[in-house]
Short mmCIF file of C-alpha atoms in Angstrom, two decimals:
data_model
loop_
_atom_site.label_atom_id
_atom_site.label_comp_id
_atom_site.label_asym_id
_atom_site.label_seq_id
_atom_site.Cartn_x
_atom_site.Cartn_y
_atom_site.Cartn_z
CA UNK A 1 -30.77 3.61 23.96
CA UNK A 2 -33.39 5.18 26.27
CA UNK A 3 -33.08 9.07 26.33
CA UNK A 4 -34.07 11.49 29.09
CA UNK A 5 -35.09 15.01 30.76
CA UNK A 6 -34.43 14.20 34.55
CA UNK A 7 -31.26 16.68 34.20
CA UNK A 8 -33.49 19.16 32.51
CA UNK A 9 -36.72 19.03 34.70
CA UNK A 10 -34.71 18.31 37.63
CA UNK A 11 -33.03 21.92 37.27
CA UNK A 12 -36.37 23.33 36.53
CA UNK A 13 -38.17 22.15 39.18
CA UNK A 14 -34.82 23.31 41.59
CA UNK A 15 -34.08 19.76 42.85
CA UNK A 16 -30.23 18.54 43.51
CA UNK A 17 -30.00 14.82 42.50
CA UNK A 18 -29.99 14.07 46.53
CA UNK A 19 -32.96 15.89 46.82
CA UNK A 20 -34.87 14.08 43.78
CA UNK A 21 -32.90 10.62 44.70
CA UNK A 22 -34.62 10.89 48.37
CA UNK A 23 -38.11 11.85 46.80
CA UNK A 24 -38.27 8.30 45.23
CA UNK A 25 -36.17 6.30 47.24
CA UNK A 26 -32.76 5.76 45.65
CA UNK A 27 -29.18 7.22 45.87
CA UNK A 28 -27.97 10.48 44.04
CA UNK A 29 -25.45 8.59 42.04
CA UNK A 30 -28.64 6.41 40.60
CA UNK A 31 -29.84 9.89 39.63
CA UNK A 32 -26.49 10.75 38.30
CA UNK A 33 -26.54 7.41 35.83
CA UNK A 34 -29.34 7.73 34.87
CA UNK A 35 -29.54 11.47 33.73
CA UNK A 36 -25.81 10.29 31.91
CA UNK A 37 -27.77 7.17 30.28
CA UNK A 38 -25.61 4.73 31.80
CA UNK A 39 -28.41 3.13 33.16
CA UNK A 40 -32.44 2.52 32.05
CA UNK A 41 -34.47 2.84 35.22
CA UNK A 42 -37.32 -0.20 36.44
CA UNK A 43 -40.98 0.96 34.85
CA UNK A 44 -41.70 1.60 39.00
CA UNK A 45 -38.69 4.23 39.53
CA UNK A 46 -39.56 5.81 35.81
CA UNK A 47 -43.38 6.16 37.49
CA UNK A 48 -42.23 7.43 40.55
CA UNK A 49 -39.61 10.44 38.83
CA UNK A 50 -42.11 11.20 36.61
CA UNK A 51 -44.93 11.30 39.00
CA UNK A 52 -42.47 14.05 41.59
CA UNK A 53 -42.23 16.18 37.59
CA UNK A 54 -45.97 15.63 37.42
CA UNK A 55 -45.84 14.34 33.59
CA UNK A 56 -46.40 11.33 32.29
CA UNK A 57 -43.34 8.71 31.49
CA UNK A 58 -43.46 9.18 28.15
CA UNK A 59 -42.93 12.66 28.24
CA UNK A 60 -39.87 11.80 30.06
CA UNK A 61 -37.87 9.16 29.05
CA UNK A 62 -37.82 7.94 25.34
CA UNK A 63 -36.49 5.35 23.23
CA UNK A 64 -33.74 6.91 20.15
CA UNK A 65 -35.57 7.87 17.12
CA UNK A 66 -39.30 8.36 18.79
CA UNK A 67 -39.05 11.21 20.21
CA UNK A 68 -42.24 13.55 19.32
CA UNK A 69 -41.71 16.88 18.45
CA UNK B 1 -19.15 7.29 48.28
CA UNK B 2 -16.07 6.58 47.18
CA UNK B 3 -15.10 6.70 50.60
CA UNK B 4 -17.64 3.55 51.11
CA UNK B 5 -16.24 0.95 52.81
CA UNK B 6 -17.93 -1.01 50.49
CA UNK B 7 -16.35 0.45 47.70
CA UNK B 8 -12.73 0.51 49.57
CA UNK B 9 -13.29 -3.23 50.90
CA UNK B 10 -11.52 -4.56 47.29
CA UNK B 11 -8.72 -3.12 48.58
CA UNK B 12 -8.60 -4.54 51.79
CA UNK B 13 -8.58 -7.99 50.59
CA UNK B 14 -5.61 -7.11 48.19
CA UNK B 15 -3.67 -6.41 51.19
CA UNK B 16 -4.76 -9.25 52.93
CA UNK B 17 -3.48 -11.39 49.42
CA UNK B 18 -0.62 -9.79 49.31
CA UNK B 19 -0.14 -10.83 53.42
CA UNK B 20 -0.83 -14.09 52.62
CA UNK B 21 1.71 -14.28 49.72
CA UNK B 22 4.45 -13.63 52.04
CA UNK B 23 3.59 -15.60 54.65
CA UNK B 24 2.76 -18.64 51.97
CA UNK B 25 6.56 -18.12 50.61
CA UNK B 26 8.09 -18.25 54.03
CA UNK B 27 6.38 -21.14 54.66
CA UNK B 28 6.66 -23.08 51.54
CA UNK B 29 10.68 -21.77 51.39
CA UNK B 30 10.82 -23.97 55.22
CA UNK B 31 12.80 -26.94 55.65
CA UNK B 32 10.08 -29.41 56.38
CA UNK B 33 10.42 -32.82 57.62
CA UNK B 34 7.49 -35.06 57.89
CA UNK B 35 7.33 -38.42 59.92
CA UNK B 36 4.61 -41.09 58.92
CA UNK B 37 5.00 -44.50 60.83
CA UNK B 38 2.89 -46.83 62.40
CA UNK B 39 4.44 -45.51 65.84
CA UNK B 40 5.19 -41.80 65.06
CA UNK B 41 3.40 -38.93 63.55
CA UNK B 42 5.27 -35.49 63.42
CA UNK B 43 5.86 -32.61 61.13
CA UNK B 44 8.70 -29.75 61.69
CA UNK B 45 10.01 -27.28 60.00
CA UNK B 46 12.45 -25.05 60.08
CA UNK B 47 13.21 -21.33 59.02
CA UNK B 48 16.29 -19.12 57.94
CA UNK B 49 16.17 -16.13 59.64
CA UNK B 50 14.84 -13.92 56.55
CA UNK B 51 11.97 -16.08 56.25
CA UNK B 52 11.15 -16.10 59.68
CA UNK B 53 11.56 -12.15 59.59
CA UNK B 54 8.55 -12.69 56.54
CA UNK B 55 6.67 -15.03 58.68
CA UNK B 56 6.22 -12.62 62.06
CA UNK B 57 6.27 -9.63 59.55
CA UNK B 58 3.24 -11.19 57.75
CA UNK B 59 1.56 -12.45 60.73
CA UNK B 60 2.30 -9.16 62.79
CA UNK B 61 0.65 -7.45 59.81
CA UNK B 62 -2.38 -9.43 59.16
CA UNK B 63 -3.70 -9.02 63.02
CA UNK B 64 -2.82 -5.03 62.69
CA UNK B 65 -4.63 -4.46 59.45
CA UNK B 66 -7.55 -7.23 60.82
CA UNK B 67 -7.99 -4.99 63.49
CA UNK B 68 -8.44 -1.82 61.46
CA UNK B 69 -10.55 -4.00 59.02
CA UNK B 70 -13.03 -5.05 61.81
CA UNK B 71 -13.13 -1.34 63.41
CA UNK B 72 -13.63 -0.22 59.91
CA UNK B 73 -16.64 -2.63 59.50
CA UNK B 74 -17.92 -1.43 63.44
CA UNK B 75 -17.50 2.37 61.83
CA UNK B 76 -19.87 1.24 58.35
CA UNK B 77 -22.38 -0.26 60.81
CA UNK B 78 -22.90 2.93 63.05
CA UNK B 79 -23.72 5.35 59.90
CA UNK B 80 -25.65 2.76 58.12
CA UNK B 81 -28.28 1.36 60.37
CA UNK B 82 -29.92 -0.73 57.99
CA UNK B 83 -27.01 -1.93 55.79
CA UNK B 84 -25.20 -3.74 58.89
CA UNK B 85 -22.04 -5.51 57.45
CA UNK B 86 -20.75 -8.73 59.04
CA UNK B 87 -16.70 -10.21 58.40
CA UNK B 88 -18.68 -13.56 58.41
CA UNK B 89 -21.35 -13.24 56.17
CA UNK B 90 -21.35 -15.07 52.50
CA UNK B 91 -22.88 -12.57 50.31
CA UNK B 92 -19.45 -10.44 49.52
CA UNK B 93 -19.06 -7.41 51.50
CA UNK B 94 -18.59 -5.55 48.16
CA UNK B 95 -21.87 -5.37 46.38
CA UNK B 96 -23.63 -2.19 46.52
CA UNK B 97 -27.43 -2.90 46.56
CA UNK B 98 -28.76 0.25 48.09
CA UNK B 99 -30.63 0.67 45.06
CA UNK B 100 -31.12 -0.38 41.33
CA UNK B 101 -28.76 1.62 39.96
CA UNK B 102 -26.00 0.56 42.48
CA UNK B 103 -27.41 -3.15 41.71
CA UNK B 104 -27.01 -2.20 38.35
CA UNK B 105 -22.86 -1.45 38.65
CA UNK B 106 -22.57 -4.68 40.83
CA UNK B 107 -23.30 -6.33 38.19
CA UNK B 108 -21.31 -4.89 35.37
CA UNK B 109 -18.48 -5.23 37.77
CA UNK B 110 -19.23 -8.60 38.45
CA UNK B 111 -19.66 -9.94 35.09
CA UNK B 112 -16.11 -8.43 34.39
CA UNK B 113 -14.94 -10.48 37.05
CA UNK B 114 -16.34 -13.87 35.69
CA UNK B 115 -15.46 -13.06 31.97
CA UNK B 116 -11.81 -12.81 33.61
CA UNK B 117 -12.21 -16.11 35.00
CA UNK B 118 -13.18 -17.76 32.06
CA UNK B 119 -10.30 -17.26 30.60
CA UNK B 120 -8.09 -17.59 33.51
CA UNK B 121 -8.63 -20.52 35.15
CA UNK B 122 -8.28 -23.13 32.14
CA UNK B 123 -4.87 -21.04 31.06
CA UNK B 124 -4.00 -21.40 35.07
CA UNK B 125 -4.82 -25.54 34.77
CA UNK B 126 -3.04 -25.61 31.72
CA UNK B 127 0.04 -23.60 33.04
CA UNK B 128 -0.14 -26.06 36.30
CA UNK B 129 -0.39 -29.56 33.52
CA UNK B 130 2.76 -28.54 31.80
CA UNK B 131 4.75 -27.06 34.23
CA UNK B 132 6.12 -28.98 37.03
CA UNK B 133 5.91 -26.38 39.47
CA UNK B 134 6.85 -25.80 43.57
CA UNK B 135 3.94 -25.77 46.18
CA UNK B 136 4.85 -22.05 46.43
CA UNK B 137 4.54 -21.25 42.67
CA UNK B 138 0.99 -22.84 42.76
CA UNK B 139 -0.17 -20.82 45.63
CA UNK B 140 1.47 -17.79 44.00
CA UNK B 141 -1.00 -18.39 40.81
CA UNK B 142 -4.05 -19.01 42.58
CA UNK B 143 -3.27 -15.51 44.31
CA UNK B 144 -2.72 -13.50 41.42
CA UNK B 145 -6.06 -14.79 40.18
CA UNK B 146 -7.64 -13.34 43.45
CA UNK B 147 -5.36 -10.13 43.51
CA UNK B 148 -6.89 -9.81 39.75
CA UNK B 149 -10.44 -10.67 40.86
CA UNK B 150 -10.33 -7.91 43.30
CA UNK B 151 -8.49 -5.51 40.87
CA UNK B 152 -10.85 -5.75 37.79
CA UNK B 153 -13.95 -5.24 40.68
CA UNK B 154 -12.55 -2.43 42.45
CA UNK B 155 -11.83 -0.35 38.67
CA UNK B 156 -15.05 -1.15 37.66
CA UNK B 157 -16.59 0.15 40.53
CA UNK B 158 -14.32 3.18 40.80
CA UNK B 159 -15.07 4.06 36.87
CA UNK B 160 -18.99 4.44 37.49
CA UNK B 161 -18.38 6.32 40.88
CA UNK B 162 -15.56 8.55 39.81
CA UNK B 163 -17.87 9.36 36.35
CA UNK B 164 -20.72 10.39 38.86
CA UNK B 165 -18.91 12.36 41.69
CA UNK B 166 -15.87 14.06 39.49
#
């Protein structure tokens, strides 16, 4: 299962999920399945969140188990 | 986006089924009389006056709700500018493909839909091989399976939306 911190960073950086789905092109409820998990994002929209959180993927989404500490 | 009409249009064509149904069993419950000769070619039939009542009902119905179907579609097309909507096109007017994530619950939806029919067609052939049924009874299966078809879709749908938007 791929894990994430959209949720978290989103809050952070003071984004609603319309606000961050417009910023890379899709609709808040893709936003919404993805922060839940029920749905693993294409390698281009995991570039393109990351890129409006300014980290790299990896920092953002992870696969169970390989998370670094 | 529940209020989609691409999310509600499930539920159009259930009502439009369900039209059908009635207007299939007054039709099928006629008196019918066909003629087949060399020198005469003419079918008739005739109705009792509750099954005509279903017939005009049905019909009656059908144009009302096609109406408010096609100013429904005219309504979609206005707000959505680049996902126009046609009553004629193939692709069903269902899928959501704004994006990959409503791709994504298409699909789910979708395969729910085919699993179903996997099952229920060969259990619908085998109910048609043993049973000697009426013209009406046949029809009447062959709608449930689309009532169904429409039914798993549109909870499917409504399950990912509602988990979203609650």
């Amino acid at each position: 299962m791929l894990h994430n911190r959209v949720k978290e960073l989103r809050a952070r950086f003071g984004f609603t999920q319309g606000d961050l789905g417009e910023r890379v092109g899709v609709t808040r409820q893709t936003i919404s399945f993805i922060e839940k998990g029920d749905f693993s994002p294409s390698v281009s929209l995991a570039l393109k969140i990351a890129r409006e959180f300014e980290i790299k993927v990896d920092e953002l989404f992870w696969l169970e188990g390989d998370r670094k500490t | 986006m529940k209020k989609d009409f691409r999310v509600q249009y499930p539920l159009w064509q259930m009502a439009f089924i369900v039209m059908f149904g009635f207007l299939a069993f007054s039709v099928t419950s006629a008196t019918t009389e066909l003629i087949n000769s060399t020198d005469e070619f003419s079918y008739s039939f005739e109705l009792a006056g509750f099954e005509s009542l279903l017939l005009f009902g049905s019909i009656s119905l059908t144009f009302i709700l096609g109406a408010i179907f096609a100013s429904k579609i005219a309504k979609h097309n206005k707000q959505h500018l680049t996902q126009k909507l046609t009553m004629w096109q193939i692709r069903p007017l269902e899928f959501l493909e704004q994006d990959e994530g409503m791709t994504h619950i298409t699909r789910k939806a979708a395969q729910k839909v085919y699993t179903f029919f996997v099952w229920a067609l060969p259990v619908l052939t085998a109910i048609y091989l043993v049973f000697e049924l009426s013209r009406f009874w046949m029809i009447f299966g062959i709608l449930i399976l689309a009532l169904m078809q429409y039914i798993i879709y549109y909870l499917e749908i409504r399950k990912y939306l509602r988990e979203v938007e609650d």
